[in-house]
Coordinates of C-alpha atoms and ligand atoms in Angstrom, one line a residue:
X1 CA -121.9 73.6 -89.8
X2 CA -122.7 75.9 -92.6
X3 CA -121.4 75.6 -96.2
X4 CA -118.8 78.4 -95.4
X5 CA -117.3 76.4 -92.4
X6 CA -116.9 73.4 -94.7
X7 CA -115.1 75.4 -97.3
X8 CA -112.7 76.3 -94.6
X9 CA -112.3 72.8 -93.5
X10 CA -111.4 71.6 -97.1
X11 CA -108.6 74.2 -96.7
X12 CA -106.8 72.0 -94.0
X13 CA -106.2 69.4 -96.5
X14 CA -103.2 70.7 -98.6
X15 CA -103.3 67.9 -101.2
X16 CA -106.8 69.2 -102.3
X17 CA -105.2 72.2 -103.7
X18 CA -103.1 70.5 -106.1
X19 CA -103.6 69.7 -109.8
X20 CA -103.4 66.1 -111.5
X21 CA -103.0 66.1 -115.6
X22 CA -103.4 69.8 -115.3
X23 CA -106.8 69.8 -113.6
X24 CA -107.9 70.5 -110.0
X25 CA -107.8 67.3 -108.1
X26 CA -111.3 65.7 -107.4
X27 CA -110.5 63.0 -104.9
X28 CA -113.5 60.5 -104.5
X29 CA -111.4 57.7 -103.2
X30 CA -111.5 58.2 -99.4
X31 CA -112.9 54.8 -98.6
X32 CA -109.5 53.6 -100.0
X33 CA -107.5 56.0 -98.0
X34 CA -108.6 59.3 -96.7
X35 CA -106.5 62.5 -97.2
X36 CA -104.6 64.1 -94.2
X37 CA -105.1 67.5 -92.8
X38 CA -102.5 69.9 -91.8
X39 CA -102.9 69.0 -88.2
X40 CA -101.9 65.4 -88.8
X41 CA -98.8 66.3 -91.2
X42 CA -97.5 68.8 -88.6
X43 CA -97.7 66.3 -85.6
X44 CA -95.8 63.7 -87.5
X45 CA -93.5 66.5 -88.5
X46 CA -93.0 67.7 -85.1
X47 CA -92.7 64.2 -83.5
X48 CA -89.6 63.6 -85.6
X49 CA -88.1 67.1 -85.2
X50 CA -88.5 67.3 -81.5
X51 CA -89.4 63.9 -79.8
X52 CA -88.1 61.1 -81.9
X53 CA -87.0 58.3 -79.7
X54 CA -88.2 54.7 -79.1
X55 CA -91.1 53.9 -76.7
X56 CA -90.7 52.4 -73.3
X57 CA -87.0 51.3 -73.4
X58 CA -85.3 54.7 -72.7
X59 CA -85.1 56.7 -69.4
X60 CA -83.9 59.8 -71.2
X61 CA -86.1 62.7 -71.9
X62 CA -86.6 62.2 -75.5
X63 CA -87.7 58.3 -74.5
X64 CA -90.3 59.6 -72.2
X65 CA -91.7 62.3 -74.3
X66 CA -92.0 59.6 -77.2
X67 CA -93.5 57.2 -74.8
X68 CA -96.1 59.7 -73.9
X69 CA -97.0 60.8 -77.1
X70 CA -97.6 57.2 -78.0
X71 CA -99.4 56.3 -75.0
X72 CA -101.4 59.7 -75.3
X73 CA -102.5 58.6 -79.0
X74 CA -103.8 55.4 -77.6
X75 CA -105.9 57.2 -75.0
X76 CA -107.2 59.8 -77.6
X77 CA -108.3 56.9 -80.1
X78 CA -109.9 55.0 -77.1
X79 CA -111.9 58.0 -76.1
X80 CA -112.7 58.4 -79.7
X81 CA -114.5 55.1 -79.9
X82 CA -115.4 55.0 -76.3
X83 CA -113.4 52.1 -74.7
X84 CA -110.7 51.7 -72.2
X85 CA -107.2 52.3 -73.5
X86 CA -105.9 49.0 -71.8
X87 CA -108.5 47.1 -74.0
X88 CA -107.1 48.7 -77.3
X89 CA -104.1 47.2 -78.9
X90 CA -102.6 49.3 -81.6
X91 CA -101.9 47.4 -85.0
X92 CA -100.5 48.4 -88.4
X93 CA -104.4 48.3 -89.5
X94 CA -107.4 46.3 -89.7
X95 CA -105.6 43.6 -91.5
X96 CA -103.1 42.8 -88.6
X97 CA -106.0 43.1 -86.2
X98 CA -108.3 40.5 -87.7
X99 CA -105.2 38.3 -88.0
X100 CA -104.4 38.7 -84.4
X101 CA -108.0 37.6 -83.5
X102 CA -107.6 34.7 -86.1
X103 CA -104.1 33.4 -84.9
X104 CA -104.4 34.1 -81.1
X105 CA -108.2 33.7 -80.3
X106 CA -109.7 31.4 -83.0
X107 CA -106.8 28.9 -83.9
X108 CA -106.8 27.5 -80.3
X109 CA -110.5 27.3 -80.2
X110 CA -111.9 25.9 -83.2
X111 CA -111.8 22.4 -84.2
X112 CA -113.3 20.1 -87.3
X113 CA -116.9 20.7 -87.7
X114 CA -117.0 24.1 -86.3
X115 CA -118.4 27.0 -88.6
X116 CA -117.1 30.4 -89.1
X117 CA -119.7 32.5 -90.6
X118 CA -118.8 35.2 -92.7
X119 CA -121.0 37.7 -94.5
X120 CA -121.0 38.0 -98.2
X121 CA -119.9 41.6 -98.3
X122 CA -116.4 41.3 -96.3
X123 CA -113.6 42.6 -97.5
X124 CA -110.6 39.9 -98.2
X125 CA -109.2 41.1 -94.8
X126 CA -112.3 39.5 -93.0
X127 CA -112.3 36.5 -94.9
X128 CA -109.1 35.3 -96.0
X129 CA -107.6 34.8 -92.3
X130 CA -110.8 32.7 -91.5
X131 CA -110.2 30.5 -94.7
X132 CA -106.5 30.0 -93.5
X133 CA -107.8 29.3 -90.0
X134 CA -110.5 26.7 -91.3
X135 CA -107.8 25.1 -93.2
X136 CA -105.4 24.5 -90.2
X137 CA -108.6 23.3 -87.8
X138 CA -111.0 21.6 -90.1
X139 CA -113.7 24.2 -89.4
X140 CA -115.9 25.5 -92.3
X141 CA -116.3 29.0 -93.7
X142 CA -120.1 29.6 -94.4
X143 CA -121.3 32.8 -96.2
X144 CA -123.9 34.7 -94.9
X145 CA -126.3 36.0 -97.4
X146 CA -127.2 39.6 -98.7
X147 CA -130.3 40.7 -100.1
X148 CA -130.8 42.3 -103.5
X149 CA -130.5 45.9 -102.1
X150 CA -127.2 44.8 -100.3
X151 CA -128.4 44.2 -96.9
X152 CA -127.6 41.2 -94.6
X153 CA -130.4 38.9 -95.0
X154 CA -131.5 38.8 -91.5
X155 CA -133.9 35.9 -91.5
X156 CA -131.2 33.6 -93.1
X157 CA -128.6 34.9 -90.5
X158 CA -131.0 34.1 -87.7
X159 CA -131.3 30.3 -88.9
X160 CA -127.4 30.3 -89.0
X161 CA -126.7 31.6 -85.6
X162 CA -126.7 28.3 -83.8
X163 CA -124.4 25.5 -83.3
X164 CA -122.2 24.5 -85.1
X165 CA -121.3 28.1 -85.7
X166 CA -118.7 29.4 -83.4
X167 CA -117.5 32.9 -84.9
X168 CA -119.4 35.6 -87.0
X169 CA -117.3 37.9 -89.1
X170 CA -119.0 41.1 -90.1
X171 CA -118.1 44.5 -91.4
X172 CA -119.9 47.5 -90.1
X173 CA -119.8 49.2 -93.4
X174 CA -119.5 47.7 -96.6
X175 CA -116.6 49.2 -98.6
X176 CA -118.3 48.3 -101.8
X177 CA -122.2 48.7 -101.4
X178 CA -122.1 51.4 -98.7
X179 CA -124.4 49.5 -96.5
X180 CA -124.4 50.2 -92.8
X181 CA -125.1 46.7 -91.0
X182 CA -127.1 46.8 -87.7
X183 CA -124.3 45.4 -85.8
X184 CA -125.5 46.0 -82.3
X185 CA -128.7 44.0 -83.1
X186 CA -126.9 41.2 -85.2
X187 CA -124.3 40.9 -81.9
X188 CA -127.1 40.6 -79.7
X189 CA -128.4 37.6 -81.7
X190 CA -125.2 36.2 -81.9
X191 CA -124.4 36.7 -78.1
X192 CA -127.6 34.9 -77.0
X193 CA -126.4 31.9 -79.2
X194 CA -123.0 31.9 -77.7
X195 CA -121.2 33.1 -80.8
X196 CA -118.3 35.3 -80.9
X197 CA -118.4 38.5 -83.1
X198 CA -115.7 40.0 -85.0
X199 CA -116.7 43.6 -86.4
X200 CA -114.8 45.1 -89.1
X201 CA -115.0 48.8 -88.5
X202 CA -112.7 50.2 -91.0
X203 CA -115.6 52.0 -93.1
X204 CA -117.5 53.0 -90.0
X205 CA -115.2 54.8 -87.8
X206 CA -114.2 57.6 -90.5
X207 CA -117.8 58.3 -91.1
X208 CA -119.9 58.0 -88.0
X209 CA -119.8 58.3 -84.4
X210 CA -118.8 54.6 -83.3
X211 CA -119.3 53.8 -79.7
X212 CA -117.7 50.4 -79.7
X213 CA -118.8 49.5 -76.0
X214 CA -122.5 50.1 -77.0
X215 CA -122.3 47.7 -79.9
X216 CA -121.9 44.1 -77.9
X217 CA -119.3 42.9 -80.1
X218 CA -116.2 40.7 -78.8
X219 CA -113.8 42.2 -81.2
X220 CA -113.7 45.5 -83.1
X221 CA -111.0 46.3 -85.5
X222 CA -110.3 49.5 -87.7
X223 CA -107.7 51.3 -89.5
X224 CA -106.0 54.6 -89.2
X225 CA -105.4 55.5 -92.6
X226 CA -109.0 55.9 -93.4
X227 CA -109.6 58.2 -90.3
X228 CA -107.3 60.8 -91.7
X229 CA -104.3 59.2 -89.8
X230 CA -101.2 57.9 -91.4
X231 CA -100.9 54.6 -93.2
X232 CA -99.6 51.7 -91.2
X233 CA -101.8 52.2 -88.1
X234 CA -105.0 50.8 -86.7
X235 CA -106.2 49.2 -83.7
X236 CA -108.0 46.4 -82.1
X237 CA -110.4 46.4 -79.1
X238 CA -111.5 43.2 -77.4
X239 CA -113.4 42.4 -74.2
X240 CA -110.9 42.4 -71.5
X241 CA -111.8 38.7 -70.8
X242 CA -110.6 37.6 -74.3
X243 CA -107.2 39.7 -74.1
X244 CA -106.6 38.0 -70.5
X245 CA -107.2 34.6 -72.0
X246 CA -105.5 35.2 -75.5
X247 CA -101.7 34.0 -76.0
X248 CA -99.5 36.6 -77.7
X249 CA -99.3 36.3 -81.4
X250 CA -96.0 38.0 -81.9
X251 CA -92.9 37.6 -79.7
X252 CA -90.2 40.0 -79.2
X253 CA -89.3 43.1 -77.2
X254 CA -92.0 45.2 -75.6
X255 CA -94.3 42.3 -74.9
X256 CA -92.4 40.6 -72.3
X257 CA -92.3 41.0 -68.4
X258 CA -89.3 38.8 -67.9
X259 CA -87.3 36.5 -70.3
X260 CA -85.3 33.4 -69.4
X261 CA -84.3 30.5 -71.5
X262 CA -86.4 28.3 -69.3
X263 CA -89.6 30.4 -69.5
X264 CA -90.7 33.9 -70.4
X265 CA -93.5 35.9 -68.9
X266 CA -95.4 38.6 -70.7
X267 CA -96.4 42.1 -70.0
X268 CA -100.0 42.9 -69.4
X269 CA -102.4 43.8 -72.4
X270 CA -102.4 45.8 -74.4
X271 CA -98.5 45.5 -74.5
X272 CA -98.4 41.9 -74.4
X273 CA -99.8 42.0 -77.9
X274 CA -97.5 44.8 -79.3
X275 CA -93.9 43.3 -79.9
X276 CA -91.3 45.4 -81.3
X277 CA -91.1 48.9 -82.1
X278 CA -94.3 50.3 -83.3
X279 CA -95.2 53.1 -85.8
X280 CA -94.8 55.8 -83.2
X281 CA -95.1 58.8 -85.5
X282 CA -97.8 57.3 -87.3
X283 CA -99.8 56.8 -84.1
X284 CA -98.8 60.4 -82.9
X285 CA -100.3 61.4 -86.3
X286 CA -103.5 59.2 -85.6
X287 CA -103.9 60.8 -82.3
X288 CA -104.0 64.1 -84.3
X289 CA -106.3 62.9 -86.6
X290 CA -109.0 61.7 -84.1
X291 CA -108.6 65.0 -82.2
X292 CA -109.1 66.9 -85.6
X293 CA -112.1 65.0 -86.4
X294 CA -113.6 65.2 -83.0
X295 CA -113.2 69.1 -83.0
X296 CA -115.3 68.8 -86.2
X297 CA -117.7 66.6 -84.4
X298 CA -118.3 63.2 -86.0
X299 CA -122.3 64.0 -85.9
X300 CA -121.7 66.9 -88.1
X301 CA -119.3 64.7 -90.4
X302 CA -121.9 62.1 -90.7
X303 CA -124.6 64.7 -91.4
X304 CA -122.3 66.5 -94.0
X305 CA -121.7 63.2 -95.7
X306 CA -125.1 62.0 -95.9
X307 CA -125.9 65.3 -97.7
X308 CA -123.3 64.7 -100.0
X309 CA -124.5 61.0 -100.5
X310 CA -128.0 62.2 -101.2
X311 CA -126.7 64.5 -103.5
X312 CA -124.4 62.2 -105.4
X313 CA -126.8 59.3 -105.5
X314 CA -129.5 61.4 -107.0
X315 CA -127.2 63.1 -109.7
X316 CA -125.7 59.4 -110.7
X317 CA -129.4 57.9 -110.8
X318 CA -130.2 60.5 -113.6
X319 CA -127.3 59.4 -115.7
X320 CA -128.6 57.1 -118.7
X321 CA -127.5 53.5 -118.3
X322 CA -125.8 53.9 -114.9
X323 CA -126.7 51.3 -112.2
X324 CA -125.8 51.8 -108.5
X325 CA -124.6 48.7 -106.9
X326 CA -126.0 48.8 -103.1
X327 CA -129.1 50.3 -102.4
X328 CA -129.5 49.8 -98.8
X329 CA -131.7 52.1 -96.5
X330 CA -128.9 53.1 -94.4
X331 CA -125.7 53.9 -96.3
X332 CA -122.5 55.5 -95.9
X333 CA -121.0 57.6 -98.7
X334 CA -119.7 55.0 -100.8
X335 CA -121.4 54.5 -104.3
X336 CA -120.4 51.7 -106.5
X337 CA -121.7 51.9 -109.9
X338 CA -121.7 50.4 -113.4
X339 CA -122.4 52.2 -116.7
X340 CA -123.8 49.9 -119.7
X341 CA -121.2 49.7 -122.4
X342 CA -118.5 51.0 -120.2
X343 CA -115.9 49.1 -118.6
X344 CA -115.0 50.2 -115.1
X345 CA -111.3 50.3 -115.5
X346 CA -111.7 52.3 -118.8
X347 CA -113.9 54.7 -117.0
X348 CA -111.7 55.2 -114.0
X349 CA -108.7 55.6 -116.3
X350 CA -110.3 58.3 -118.5
X351 CA -111.8 60.1 -115.3
X352 CA -108.3 60.4 -114.0
X353 CA -107.3 62.4 -117.2
X354 CA -109.7 64.9 -116.0
X355 CA -108.2 64.9 -112.5
X356 CA -110.9 62.8 -111.1
X357 CA -109.9 59.9 -108.7
X358 CA -112.3 56.9 -108.4
X359 CA -111.6 53.4 -107.8
X360 CA -112.3 50.7 -110.1
X361 CA -112.0 46.8 -109.6
X362 CA -113.1 44.4 -107.1
X363 CA -112.0 46.3 -104.0
X364 CA -110.7 43.4 -102.2
X365 CA -114.1 41.9 -102.4
X366 CA -113.9 39.2 -105.1
X367 CA -116.7 36.8 -103.6
X368 CA -118.9 39.6 -103.4
X369 CA -118.3 40.7 -107.2
X370 CA -118.8 36.9 -108.1
X371 CA -122.1 36.8 -106.1
X372 CA -123.3 40.1 -107.9
X373 CA -122.1 38.5 -111.2
X374 CA -119.8 41.9 -112.3
X375 CA -116.2 41.5 -112.6
X376 CA -115.7 45.0 -111.3
X377 CA -117.5 48.5 -110.2
X378 CA -116.5 52.0 -110.3
X379 CA -116.6 53.5 -107.0
X380 CA -116.9 57.1 -105.8
X381 CA -116.6 57.6 -102.2
X382 CA -117.0 60.7 -100.5
X383 CA -115.6 62.4 -97.3
X384 CA -116.7 65.5 -95.5
X385 CA -114.1 67.5 -97.4
X386 CA -115.7 66.8 -100.7
X387 CA -118.2 69.4 -102.2
X388 CA -121.2 69.3 -104.5
X389 CA -119.2 71.1 -107.1
X390 CA -116.9 68.0 -107.1
X391 CA -119.8 65.6 -107.5
X392 CA -120.9 67.8 -110.5
X393 CA -117.5 67.4 -112.0
X394 CA -118.0 63.6 -111.9
X395 CA -121.0 63.7 -113.5
X396 CA -119.7 65.9 -116.3
X397 CA -116.4 63.8 -116.6
X398 CA -118.7 60.7 -117.0
X399 CA -120.8 62.5 -119.8
X400 CA -117.5 63.5 -121.6
X401 CA -116.0 60.0 -121.1
X402 CA -119.1 58.4 -122.9
X403 CA -118.9 61.0 -125.6
X404 CA -115.3 60.0 -126.0
X405 CA -116.0 56.3 -126.1
X406 CA -118.8 57.2 -128.8
Ligands
PMP501 N1 -111.8 46.2 -94.3 C1 -112.6 47.0 -95.0 C2 -114.1 47.1 -95.0 C3 -111.7 47.7 -95.8 O1 -112.2 48.9 -96.5 C4 -110.3 47.7 -95.8 C5 -109.5 48.6 -96.6 N2 -109.7 48.8 -97.8 C6 -109.7 47.0 -94.8 C7 -110.4 46.0 -94.0 C8 -108.1 46.7 -94.7 O2 -107.7 47.6 -94.1 P1 -106.0 47.8 -94.0 O3 -105.4 47.7 -95.3 O4 -105.8 49.2 -93.7 O5 -105.7 47.0 -93.1

């Protein structure tokens, strides 16, 4: 895609036209949540104006339109990541998805002495559920080391991938370091050792074509709001044999076949794991989001973001006293950094006054911060709708903040 096309794409996002503190918004926090294009906003609006009803329970026209829209969104989402829709359970996000694996799959299987391997770069969503399961079962959570550049240390992982390890929790892309992990290679090693793999795809699915079927993992979780969809949406893919063997996690409406006081039988997956009224309008919006991204093309998006990443990295590296945290060879457009003598929170607060939104803090990865020996980082995360002019605005903003702080 040429520059003019990306300029047009940017106009699809109404929020990017607004001002913040009297300055044009420069939104560099897409790893936190992505902005929403008009197509998504309209799809949600149209659902509530024209089709709103509950799914699966009503025989009336609106009920069947809502069910069709919800199941249509599942099909679109499944096609987007190359899996069968029946193997894709819709969740409120990655957090719910990983907890579902933890409580329904891992809890009944683990016992004292077992090991759950968790990489040092995991978001709390792919660590804390494992700690809770370890507490209940007597299993142990063991960290998988990373290298100085922020890549998985494959040689030490190879040693760990054997009994008593039972599970490996690994992120596809780090939300702090930007590292793209070689998950297909790692899952192949784990599979050979009989270890179940849970991949957190939250930061991968928005930025690159993801073919879950080709990764060879057991579970893959991702979240809708980072894929330009509404908040409160996400999905969990699992191998069919796992869905078949897992008991339901939540019980209630929608997930049953027949309920008697003596005994209840359950619906087939994926419905067996979707108790209660889902975020129907949210998923309709997510369906529109993945259609929008597919029209742009995920290869084109990845290429565009790689160009922005290269430009931003090179400009940031030239800032005196600035250190980029996470220098893996294969990175997504996430740049964590520290500046000598400037606290990350002060920098983010002062940049905000310039209309520039970056995130500062621990990025829900406390153990990674402890490992790196820093309390917090500043993080600029880019999406295809950002521009090199916005990167320039960040660099100028940093220079102004430094002058201000003397
Ligand atoms: N994993 C990673 C790598 C993330 O970046 C996030 C969101 N910051 C999550 C998990 C959690 O996603 P959600 O809050 O949408 O469940």
